[in-house]
PDB file of C-alpha atoms and ligand atoms in Angstrom:
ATOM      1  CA  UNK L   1      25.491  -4.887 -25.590  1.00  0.00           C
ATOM      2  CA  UNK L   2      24.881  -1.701 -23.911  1.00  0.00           C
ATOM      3  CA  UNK L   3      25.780  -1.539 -20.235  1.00  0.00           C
ATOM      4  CA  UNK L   4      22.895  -0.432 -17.900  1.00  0.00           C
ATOM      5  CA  UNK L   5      24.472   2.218 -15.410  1.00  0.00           C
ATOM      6  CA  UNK L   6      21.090   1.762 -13.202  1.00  0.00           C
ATOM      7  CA  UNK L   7      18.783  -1.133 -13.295  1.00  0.00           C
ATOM      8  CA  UNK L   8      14.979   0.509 -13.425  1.00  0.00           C
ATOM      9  CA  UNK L   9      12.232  -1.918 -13.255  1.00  0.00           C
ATOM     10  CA  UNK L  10      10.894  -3.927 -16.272  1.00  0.00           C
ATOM     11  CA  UNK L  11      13.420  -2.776 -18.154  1.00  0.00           C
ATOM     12  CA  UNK L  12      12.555   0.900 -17.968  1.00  0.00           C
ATOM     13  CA  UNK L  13      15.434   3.065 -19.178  1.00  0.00           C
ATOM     14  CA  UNK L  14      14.672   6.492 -17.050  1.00  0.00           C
ATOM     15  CA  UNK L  15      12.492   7.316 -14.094  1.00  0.00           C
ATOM     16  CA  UNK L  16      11.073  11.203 -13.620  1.00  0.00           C
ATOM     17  CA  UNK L  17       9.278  12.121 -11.052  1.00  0.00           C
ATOM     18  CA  UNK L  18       7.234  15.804 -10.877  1.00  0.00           C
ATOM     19  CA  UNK L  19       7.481  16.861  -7.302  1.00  0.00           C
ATOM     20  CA  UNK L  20       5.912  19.998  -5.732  1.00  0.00           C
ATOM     21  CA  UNK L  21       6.989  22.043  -3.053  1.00  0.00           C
ATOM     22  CA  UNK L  22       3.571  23.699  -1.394  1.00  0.00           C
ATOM     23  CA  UNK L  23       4.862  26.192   1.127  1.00  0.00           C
ATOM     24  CA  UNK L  24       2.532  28.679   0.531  1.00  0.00           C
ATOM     25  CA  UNK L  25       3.949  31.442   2.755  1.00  0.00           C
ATOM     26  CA  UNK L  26       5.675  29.620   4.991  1.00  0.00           C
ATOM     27  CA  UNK L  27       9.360  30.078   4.019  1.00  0.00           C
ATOM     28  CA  UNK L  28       8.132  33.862   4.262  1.00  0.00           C
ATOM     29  CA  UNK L  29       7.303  33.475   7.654  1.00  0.00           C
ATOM     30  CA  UNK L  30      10.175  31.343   8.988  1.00  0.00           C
ATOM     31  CA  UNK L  31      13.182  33.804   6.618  1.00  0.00           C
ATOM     32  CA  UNK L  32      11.403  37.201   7.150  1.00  0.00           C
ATOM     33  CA  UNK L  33       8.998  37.458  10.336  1.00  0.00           C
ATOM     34  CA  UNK L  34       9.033  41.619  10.747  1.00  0.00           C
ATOM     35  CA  UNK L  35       8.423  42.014   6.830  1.00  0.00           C
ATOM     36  CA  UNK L  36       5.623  39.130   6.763  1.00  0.00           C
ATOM     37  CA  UNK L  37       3.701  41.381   9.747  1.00  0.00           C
ATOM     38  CA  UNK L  38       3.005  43.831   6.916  1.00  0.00           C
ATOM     39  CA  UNK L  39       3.954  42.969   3.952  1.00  0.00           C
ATOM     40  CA  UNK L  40       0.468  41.814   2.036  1.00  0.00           C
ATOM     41  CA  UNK L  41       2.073  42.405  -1.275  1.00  0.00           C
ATOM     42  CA  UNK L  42       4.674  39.324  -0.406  1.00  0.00           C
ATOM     43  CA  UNK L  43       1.932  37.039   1.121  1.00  0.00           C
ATOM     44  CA  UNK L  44      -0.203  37.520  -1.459  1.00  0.00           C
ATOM     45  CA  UNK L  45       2.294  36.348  -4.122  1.00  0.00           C
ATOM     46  CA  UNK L  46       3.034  33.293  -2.155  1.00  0.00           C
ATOM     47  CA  UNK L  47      -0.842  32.562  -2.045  1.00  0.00           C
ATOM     48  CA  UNK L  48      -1.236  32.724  -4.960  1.00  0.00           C
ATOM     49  CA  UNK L  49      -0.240  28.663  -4.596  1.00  0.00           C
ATOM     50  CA  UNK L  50      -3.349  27.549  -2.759  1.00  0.00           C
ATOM     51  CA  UNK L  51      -5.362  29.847  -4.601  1.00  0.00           C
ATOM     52  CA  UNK L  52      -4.568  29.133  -8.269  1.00  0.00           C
ATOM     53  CA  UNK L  53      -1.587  27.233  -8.412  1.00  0.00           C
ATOM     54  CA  UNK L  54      -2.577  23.819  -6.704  1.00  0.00           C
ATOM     55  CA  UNK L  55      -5.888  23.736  -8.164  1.00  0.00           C
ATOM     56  CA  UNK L  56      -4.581  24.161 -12.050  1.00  0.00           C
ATOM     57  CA  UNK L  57      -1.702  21.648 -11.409  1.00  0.00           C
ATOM     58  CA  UNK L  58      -3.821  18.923 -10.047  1.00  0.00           C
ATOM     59  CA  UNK L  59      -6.165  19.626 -13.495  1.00  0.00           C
ATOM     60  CA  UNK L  60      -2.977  18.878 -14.995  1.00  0.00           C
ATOM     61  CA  UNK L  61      -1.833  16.173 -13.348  1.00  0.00           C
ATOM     62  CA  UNK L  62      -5.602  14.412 -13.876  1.00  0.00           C
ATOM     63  CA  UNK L  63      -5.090  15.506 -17.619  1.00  0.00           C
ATOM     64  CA  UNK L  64      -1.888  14.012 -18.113  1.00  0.00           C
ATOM     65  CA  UNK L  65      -2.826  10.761 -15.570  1.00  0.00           C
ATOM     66  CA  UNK L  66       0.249  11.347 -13.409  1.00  0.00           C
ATOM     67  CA  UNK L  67       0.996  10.675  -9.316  1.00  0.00           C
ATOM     68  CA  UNK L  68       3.212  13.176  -8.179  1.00  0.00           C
ATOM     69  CA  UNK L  69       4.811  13.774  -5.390  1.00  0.00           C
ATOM     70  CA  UNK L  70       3.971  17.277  -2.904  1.00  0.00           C
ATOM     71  CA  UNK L  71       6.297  18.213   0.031  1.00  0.00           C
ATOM     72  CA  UNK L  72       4.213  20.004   2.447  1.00  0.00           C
ATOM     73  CA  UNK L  73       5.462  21.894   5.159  1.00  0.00           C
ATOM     74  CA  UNK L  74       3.201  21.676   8.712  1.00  0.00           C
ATOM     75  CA  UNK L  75       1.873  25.383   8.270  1.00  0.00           C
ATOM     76  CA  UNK L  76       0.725  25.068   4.699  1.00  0.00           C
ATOM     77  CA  UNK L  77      -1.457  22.022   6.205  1.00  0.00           C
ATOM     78  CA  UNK L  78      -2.829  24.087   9.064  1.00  0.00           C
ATOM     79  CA  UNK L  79      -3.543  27.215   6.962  1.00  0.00           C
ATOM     80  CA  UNK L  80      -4.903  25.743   3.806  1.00  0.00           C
ATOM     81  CA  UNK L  81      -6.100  22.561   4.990  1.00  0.00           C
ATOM     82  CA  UNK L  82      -8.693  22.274   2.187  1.00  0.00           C
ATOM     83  CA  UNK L  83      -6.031  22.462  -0.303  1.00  0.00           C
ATOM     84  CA  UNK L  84      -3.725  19.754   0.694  1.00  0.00           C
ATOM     85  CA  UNK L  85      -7.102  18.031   1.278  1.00  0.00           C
ATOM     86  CA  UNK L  86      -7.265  17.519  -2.424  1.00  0.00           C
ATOM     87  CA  UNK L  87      -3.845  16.530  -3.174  1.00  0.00           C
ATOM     88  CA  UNK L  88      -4.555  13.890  -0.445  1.00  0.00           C
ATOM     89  CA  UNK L  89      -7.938  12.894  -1.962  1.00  0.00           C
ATOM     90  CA  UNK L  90      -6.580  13.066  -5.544  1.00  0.00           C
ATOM     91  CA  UNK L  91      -3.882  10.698  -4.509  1.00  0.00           C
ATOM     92  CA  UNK L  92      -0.729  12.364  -5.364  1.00  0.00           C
ATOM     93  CA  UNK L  93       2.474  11.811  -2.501  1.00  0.00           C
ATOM     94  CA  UNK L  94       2.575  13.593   0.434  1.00  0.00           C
ATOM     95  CA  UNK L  95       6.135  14.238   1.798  1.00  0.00           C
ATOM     96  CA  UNK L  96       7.086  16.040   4.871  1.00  0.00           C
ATOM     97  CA  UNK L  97       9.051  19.439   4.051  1.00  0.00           C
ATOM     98  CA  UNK L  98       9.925  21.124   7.715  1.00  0.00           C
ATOM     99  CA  UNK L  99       6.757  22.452   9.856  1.00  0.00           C
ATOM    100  CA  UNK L 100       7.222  26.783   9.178  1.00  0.00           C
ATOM    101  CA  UNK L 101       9.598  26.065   6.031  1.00  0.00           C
ATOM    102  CA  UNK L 102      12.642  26.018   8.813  1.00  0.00           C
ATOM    103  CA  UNK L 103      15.950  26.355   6.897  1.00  0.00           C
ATOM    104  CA  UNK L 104      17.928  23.677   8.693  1.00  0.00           C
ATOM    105  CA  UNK L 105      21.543  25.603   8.588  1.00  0.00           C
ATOM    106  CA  UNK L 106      19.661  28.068  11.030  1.00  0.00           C
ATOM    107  CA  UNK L 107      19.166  24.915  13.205  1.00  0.00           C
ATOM    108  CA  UNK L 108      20.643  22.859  16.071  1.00  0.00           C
ATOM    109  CA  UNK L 109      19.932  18.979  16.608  1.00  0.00           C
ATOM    110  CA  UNK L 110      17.642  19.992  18.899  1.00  0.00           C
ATOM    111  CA  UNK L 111      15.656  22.347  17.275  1.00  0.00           C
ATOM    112  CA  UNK L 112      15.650  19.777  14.091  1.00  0.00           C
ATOM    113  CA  UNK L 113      14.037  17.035  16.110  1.00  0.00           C
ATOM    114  CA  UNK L 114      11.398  19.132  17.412  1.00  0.00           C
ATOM    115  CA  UNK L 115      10.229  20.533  14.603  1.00  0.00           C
ATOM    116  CA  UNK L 116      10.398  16.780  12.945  1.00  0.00           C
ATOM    117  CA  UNK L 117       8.062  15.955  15.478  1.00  0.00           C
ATOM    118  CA  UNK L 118       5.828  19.147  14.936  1.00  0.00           C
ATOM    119  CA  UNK L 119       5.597  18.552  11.272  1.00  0.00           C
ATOM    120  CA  UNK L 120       4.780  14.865  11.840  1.00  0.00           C
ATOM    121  CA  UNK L 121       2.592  15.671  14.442  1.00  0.00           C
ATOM    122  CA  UNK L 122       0.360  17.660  12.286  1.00  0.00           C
ATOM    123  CA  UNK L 123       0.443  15.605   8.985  1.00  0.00           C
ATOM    124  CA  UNK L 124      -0.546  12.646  11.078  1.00  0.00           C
ATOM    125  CA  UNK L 125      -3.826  14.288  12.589  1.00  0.00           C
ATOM    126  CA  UNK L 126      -5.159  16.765   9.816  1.00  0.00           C
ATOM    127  CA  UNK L 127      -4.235  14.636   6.879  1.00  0.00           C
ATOM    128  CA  UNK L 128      -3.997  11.244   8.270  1.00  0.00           C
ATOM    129  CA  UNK L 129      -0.584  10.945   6.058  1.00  0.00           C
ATOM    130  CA  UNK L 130       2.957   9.031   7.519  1.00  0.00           C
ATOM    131  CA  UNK L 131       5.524  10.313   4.767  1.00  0.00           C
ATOM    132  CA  UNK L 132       7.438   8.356   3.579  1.00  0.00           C
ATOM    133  CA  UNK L 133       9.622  11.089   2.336  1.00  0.00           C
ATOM    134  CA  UNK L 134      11.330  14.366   3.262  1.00  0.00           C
ATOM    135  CA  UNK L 135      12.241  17.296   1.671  1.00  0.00           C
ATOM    136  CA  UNK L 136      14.234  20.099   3.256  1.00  0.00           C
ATOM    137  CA  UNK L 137      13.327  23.456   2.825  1.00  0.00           C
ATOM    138  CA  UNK L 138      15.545  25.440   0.774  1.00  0.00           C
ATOM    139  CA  UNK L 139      17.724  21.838   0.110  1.00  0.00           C
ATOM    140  CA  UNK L 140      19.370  22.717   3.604  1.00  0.00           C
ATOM    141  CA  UNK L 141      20.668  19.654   5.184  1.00  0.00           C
ATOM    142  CA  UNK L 142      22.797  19.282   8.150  1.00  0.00           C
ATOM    143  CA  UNK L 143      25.514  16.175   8.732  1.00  0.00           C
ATOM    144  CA  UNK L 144      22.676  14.705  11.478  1.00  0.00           C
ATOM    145  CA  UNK L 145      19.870  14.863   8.693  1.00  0.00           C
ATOM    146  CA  UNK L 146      19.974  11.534   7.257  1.00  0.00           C
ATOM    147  CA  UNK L 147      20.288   9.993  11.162  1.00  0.00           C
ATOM    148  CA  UNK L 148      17.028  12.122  12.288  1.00  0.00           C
ATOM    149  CA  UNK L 149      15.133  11.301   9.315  1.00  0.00           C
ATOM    150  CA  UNK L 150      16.090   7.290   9.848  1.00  0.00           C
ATOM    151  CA  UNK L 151      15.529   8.154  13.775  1.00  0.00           C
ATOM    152  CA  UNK L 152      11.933   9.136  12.904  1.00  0.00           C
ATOM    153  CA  UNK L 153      11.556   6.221  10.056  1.00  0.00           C
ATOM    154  CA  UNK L 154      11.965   7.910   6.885  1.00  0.00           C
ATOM    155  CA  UNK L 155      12.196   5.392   3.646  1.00  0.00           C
ATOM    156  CA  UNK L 156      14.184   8.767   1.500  1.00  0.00           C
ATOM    157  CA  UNK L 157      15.088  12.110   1.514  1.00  0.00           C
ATOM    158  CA  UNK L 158      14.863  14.100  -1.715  1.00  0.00           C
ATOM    159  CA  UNK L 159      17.134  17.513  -1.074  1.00  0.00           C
ATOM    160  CA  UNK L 160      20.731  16.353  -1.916  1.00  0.00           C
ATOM    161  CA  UNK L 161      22.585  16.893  -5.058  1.00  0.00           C
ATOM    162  CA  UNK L 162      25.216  14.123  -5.357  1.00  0.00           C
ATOM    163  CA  UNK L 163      23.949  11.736  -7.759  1.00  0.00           C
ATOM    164  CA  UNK L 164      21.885  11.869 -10.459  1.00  0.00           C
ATOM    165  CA  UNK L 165      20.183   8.064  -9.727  1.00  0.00           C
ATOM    166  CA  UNK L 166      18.842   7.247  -6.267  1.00  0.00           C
ATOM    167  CA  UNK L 167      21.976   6.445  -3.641  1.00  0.00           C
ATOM    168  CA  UNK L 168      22.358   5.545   0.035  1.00  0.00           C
ATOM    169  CA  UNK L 169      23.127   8.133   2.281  1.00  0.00           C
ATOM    170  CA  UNK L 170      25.402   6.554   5.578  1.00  0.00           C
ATOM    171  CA  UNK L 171      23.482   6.754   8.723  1.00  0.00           C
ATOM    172  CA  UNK L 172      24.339   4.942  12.104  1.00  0.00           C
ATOM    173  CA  UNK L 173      21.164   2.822  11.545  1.00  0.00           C
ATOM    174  CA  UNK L 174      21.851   1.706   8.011  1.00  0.00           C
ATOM    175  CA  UNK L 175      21.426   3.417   4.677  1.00  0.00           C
ATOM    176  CA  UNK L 176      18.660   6.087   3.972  1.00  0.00           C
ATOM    177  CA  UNK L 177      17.721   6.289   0.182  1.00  0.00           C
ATOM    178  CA  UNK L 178      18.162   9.565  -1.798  1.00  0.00           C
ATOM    179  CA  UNK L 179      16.277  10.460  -4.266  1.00  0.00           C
ATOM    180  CA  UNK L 180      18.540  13.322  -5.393  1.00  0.00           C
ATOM    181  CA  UNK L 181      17.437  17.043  -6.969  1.00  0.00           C
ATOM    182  CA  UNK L 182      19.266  19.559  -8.704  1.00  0.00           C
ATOM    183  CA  UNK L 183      18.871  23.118  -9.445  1.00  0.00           C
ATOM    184  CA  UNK L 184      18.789  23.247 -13.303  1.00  0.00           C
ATOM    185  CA  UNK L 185      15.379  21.420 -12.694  1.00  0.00           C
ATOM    186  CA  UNK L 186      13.885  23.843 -10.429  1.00  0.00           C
ATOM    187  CA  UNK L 187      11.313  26.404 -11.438  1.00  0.00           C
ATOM    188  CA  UNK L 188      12.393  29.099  -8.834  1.00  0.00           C
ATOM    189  CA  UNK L 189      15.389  30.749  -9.941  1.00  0.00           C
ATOM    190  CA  UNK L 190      14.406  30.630 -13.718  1.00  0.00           C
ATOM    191  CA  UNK L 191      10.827  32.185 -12.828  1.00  0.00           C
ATOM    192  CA  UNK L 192      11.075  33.905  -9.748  1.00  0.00           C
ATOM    193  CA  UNK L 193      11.451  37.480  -9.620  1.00  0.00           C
ATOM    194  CA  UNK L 194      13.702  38.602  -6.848  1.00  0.00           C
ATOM    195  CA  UNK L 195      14.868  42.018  -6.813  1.00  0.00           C
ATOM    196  CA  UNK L 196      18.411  42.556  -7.073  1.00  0.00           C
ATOM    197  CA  UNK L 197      19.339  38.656  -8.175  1.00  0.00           C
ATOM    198  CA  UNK L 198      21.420  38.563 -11.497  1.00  0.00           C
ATOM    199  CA  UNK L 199      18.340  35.997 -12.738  1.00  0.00           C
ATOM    200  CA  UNK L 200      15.857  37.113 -15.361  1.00  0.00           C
ATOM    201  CA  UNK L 201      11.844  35.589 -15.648  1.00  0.00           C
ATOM    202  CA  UNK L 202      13.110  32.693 -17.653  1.00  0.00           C
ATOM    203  CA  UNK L 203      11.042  32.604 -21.241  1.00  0.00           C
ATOM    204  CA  UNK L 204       9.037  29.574 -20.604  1.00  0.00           C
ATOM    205  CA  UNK L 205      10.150  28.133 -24.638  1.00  0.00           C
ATOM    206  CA  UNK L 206      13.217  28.321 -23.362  1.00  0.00           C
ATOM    207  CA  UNK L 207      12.657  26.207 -19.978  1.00  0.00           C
ATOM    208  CA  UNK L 208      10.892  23.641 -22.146  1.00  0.00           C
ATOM    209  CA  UNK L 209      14.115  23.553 -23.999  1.00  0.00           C
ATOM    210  CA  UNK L 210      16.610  23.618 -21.545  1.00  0.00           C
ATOM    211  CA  UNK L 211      14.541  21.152 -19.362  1.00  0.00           C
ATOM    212  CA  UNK L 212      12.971  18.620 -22.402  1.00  0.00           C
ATOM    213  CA  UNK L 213      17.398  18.474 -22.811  1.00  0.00           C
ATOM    214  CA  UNK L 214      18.552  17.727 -19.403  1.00  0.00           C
ATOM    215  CA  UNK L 215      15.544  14.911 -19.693  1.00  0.00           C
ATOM    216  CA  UNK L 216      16.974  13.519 -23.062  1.00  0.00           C
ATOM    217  CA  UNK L 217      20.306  13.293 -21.877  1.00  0.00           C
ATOM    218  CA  UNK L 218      19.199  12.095 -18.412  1.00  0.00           C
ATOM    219  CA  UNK L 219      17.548   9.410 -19.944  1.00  0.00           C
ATOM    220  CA  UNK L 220      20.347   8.263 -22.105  1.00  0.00           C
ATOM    221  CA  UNK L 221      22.260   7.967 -19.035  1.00  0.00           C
ATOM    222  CA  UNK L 222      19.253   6.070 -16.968  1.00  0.00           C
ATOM    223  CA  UNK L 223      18.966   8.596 -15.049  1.00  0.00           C
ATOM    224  CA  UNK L 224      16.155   9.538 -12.382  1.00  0.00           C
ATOM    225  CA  UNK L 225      14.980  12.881 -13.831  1.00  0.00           C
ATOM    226  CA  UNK L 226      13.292  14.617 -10.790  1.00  0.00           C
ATOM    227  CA  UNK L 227      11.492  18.284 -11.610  1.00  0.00           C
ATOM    228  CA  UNK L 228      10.710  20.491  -8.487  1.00  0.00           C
ATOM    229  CA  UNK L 229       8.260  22.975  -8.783  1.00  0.00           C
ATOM    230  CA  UNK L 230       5.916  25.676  -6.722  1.00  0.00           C
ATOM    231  CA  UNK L 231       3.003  26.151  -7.004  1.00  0.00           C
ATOM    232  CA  UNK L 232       2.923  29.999  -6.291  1.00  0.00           C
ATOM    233  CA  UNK L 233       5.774  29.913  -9.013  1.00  0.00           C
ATOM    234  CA  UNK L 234       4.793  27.435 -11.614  1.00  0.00           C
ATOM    235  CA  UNK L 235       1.027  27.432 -11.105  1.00  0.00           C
ATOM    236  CA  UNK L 236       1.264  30.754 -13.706  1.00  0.00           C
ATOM    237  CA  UNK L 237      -1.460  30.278 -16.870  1.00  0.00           C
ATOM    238  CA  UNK L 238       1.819  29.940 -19.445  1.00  0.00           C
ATOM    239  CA  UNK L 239       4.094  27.700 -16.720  1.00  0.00           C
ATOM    240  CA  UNK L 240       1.409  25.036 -16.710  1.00  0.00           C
ATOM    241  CA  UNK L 241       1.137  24.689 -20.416  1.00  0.00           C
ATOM    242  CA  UNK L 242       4.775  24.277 -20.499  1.00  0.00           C
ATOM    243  CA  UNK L 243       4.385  21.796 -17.421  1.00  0.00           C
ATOM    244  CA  UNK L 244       2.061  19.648 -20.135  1.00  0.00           C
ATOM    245  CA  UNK L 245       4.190  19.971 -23.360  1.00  0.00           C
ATOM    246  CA  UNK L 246       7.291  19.051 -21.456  1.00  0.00           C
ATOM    247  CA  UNK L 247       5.163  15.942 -20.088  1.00  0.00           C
ATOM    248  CA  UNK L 248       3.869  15.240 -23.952  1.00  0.00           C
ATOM    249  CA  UNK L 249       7.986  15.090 -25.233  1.00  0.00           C
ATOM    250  CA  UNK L 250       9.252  12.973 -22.703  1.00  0.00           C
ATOM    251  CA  UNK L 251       6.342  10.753 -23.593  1.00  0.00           C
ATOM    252  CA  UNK L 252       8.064  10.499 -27.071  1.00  0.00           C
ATOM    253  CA  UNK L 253      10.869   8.859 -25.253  1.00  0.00           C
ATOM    254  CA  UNK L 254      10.694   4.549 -25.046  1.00  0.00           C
ATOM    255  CA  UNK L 255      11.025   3.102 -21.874  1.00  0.00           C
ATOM    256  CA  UNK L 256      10.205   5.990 -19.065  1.00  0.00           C
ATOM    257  CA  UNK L 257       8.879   5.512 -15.417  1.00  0.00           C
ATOM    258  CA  UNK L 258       6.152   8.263 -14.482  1.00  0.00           C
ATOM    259  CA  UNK L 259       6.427   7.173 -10.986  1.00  0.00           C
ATOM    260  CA  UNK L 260       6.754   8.604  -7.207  1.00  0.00           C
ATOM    261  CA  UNK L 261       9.797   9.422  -5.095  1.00  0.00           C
ATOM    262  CA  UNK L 262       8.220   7.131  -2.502  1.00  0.00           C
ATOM    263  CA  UNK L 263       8.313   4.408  -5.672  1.00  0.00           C
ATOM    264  CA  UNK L 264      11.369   5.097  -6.529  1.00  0.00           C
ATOM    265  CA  UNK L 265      12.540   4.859  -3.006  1.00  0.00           C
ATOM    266  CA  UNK L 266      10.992   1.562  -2.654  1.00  0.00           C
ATOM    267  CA  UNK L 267      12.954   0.346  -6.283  1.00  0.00           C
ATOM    268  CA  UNK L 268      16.268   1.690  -4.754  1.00  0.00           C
ATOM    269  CA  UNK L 269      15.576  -0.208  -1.382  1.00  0.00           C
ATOM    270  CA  UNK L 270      14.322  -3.090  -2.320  1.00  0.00           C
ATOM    271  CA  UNK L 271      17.474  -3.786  -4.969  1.00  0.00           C
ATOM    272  CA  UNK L 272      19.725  -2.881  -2.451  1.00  0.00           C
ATOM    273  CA  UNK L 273      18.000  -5.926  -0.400  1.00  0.00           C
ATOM    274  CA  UNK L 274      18.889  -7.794  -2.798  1.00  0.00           C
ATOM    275  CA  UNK L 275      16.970  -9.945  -5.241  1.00  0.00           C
ATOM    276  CA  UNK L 276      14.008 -12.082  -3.731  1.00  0.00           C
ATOM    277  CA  UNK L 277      15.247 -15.800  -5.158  1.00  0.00           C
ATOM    278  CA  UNK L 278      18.822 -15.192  -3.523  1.00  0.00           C
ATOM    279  CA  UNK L 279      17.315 -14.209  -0.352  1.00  0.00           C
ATOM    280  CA  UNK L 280      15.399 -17.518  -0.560  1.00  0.00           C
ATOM    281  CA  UNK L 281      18.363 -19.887  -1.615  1.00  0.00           C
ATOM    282  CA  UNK L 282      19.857 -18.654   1.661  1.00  0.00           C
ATOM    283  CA  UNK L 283      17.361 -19.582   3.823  1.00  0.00           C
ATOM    284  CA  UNK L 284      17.971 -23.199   5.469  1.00  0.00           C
TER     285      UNK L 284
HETATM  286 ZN1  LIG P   1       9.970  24.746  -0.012  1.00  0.00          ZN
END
């Protein structure tokens, strides 16, 4: 018999989650403030997200009968409320993902909580959404993360690289469930162009390679296979269509969870509860 190295629910050998980071420009704003006053040529790229992007990968998403999972920073929701108005209505996950795309290393505890609240503030009274999950811009975490995010009653984060199956995360009020990422399977630095990196515009047969791989082998090893895209980055005509025939392979595979992060969160939780009929042969 073959030994399970994570339990997935009935009986499923893999989970994968497609998650979506929509800053639009916010991480712009919040890394380059004097260039975003005139650069048009910058914001424009980055809108081309709310534009294009969001609207083609939600067409996919209905296509392929998938929930994913968005992380939406504060700003994205203020400036193109109509836009995350649709991910909302189509159903997808709505995680929070810092208010103006604040990388948390340039942060204090202080400054952390109060944007927390900002960003909670505003998904709670434009979109009527209490995340369950967090994502931190640019995967930037600082040692008081996981205790802010329990603080302000987080089920998971999703911006840590040290597993590649959900894990706890120590906080002083108890465990907070990762649901862990990793750069192979993020779109931006195979497709976006940044002058002066080392990194080429990845050849998108070659993504669906290199990612349709890390899946098989992920799977193998019940892994949770979580993809991170943008959609200024991988709402392009030619990323989408790989989007849909790297959705169509792993399809091929027996025994995979389409699913959340939220579900998955909930899975990781709930097991480490323990199961329900030994919590009832406890009780007097
Ligand atoms: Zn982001």
């Amino acid at each position: 018999m073959t030994t399970v190295r994570y339990p997935w629910p009935s009986g499923k050998r893999s989970a994968a989650v497609l998650s979506f980071d929509f800053d639009a420009e916010s991480g712009f704003l919040f890394r380059e403030p004097e260039k975003a006053r005139h650069s048009l040529g910058d914001l424009e790229e980055r809108r081309f997200g709310p534009r294009v992007g969001v609207d083609r990968i939600l067409r996919l998403l209905d296509r392929l009968k998938l929930r994913a999972t968005f992380f939406i920073p504060g700003w994205t929701v203020e400036h193109h409320f109509e836009a995350c108005r649709r991910i909302r209505d189509a159903g997808h996950e709505i995680g929070a993902h810092g208010n103006v795309h604040e990388a948390l290393g340039f942060l204090d505890e202080q400054q952390e909580e109060r944007v927390m609240r900002e960003q909670l503030e505003i998904l709670a009274s434009r979109l009527g959404v209490r995340p369950a999950g967090y994502r931190s811009p640019s995967w930037d975490v600082n040692a008081w993360t996981p205790d802010l995010l329990k603080r302000h009653g987080f089920l998971y984060d999703s911006s840590l690289m040290g597993n590649d199956v959900p894990y706890d995360v120590p906080t002083t009020q108890g465990p907070l469930t990762e649901v862990p990422v990793q750069w192979l399977l993020d779109d931006a630095p195979l497709f976006r162009h940044v002058y002066g990196a080392t990194n080429a515009i990845a050849d998108p047969g070659r993504v669906l390679q290199m990612w349709s791989k890390e899946f098989a082998a992920m799977h193998a090893e019940n892994g949770c296979f979580v993809l991170t895209c943008h959609p200024f980055v991988s709402g392009r005509a030619s990323r989408i269509v790989l989007l849909e025939d790297l959705v169509t392979s792993m399809r091929r595979a027996r025994g995979v969870w389409f699913t959340t992060g939220e579900e998955v969160a909930r899975w990781h939780a709930g097991r480490a509860a323990g199961p329900p009929a030994t919590r009832l042969r406890r009780r007097p």
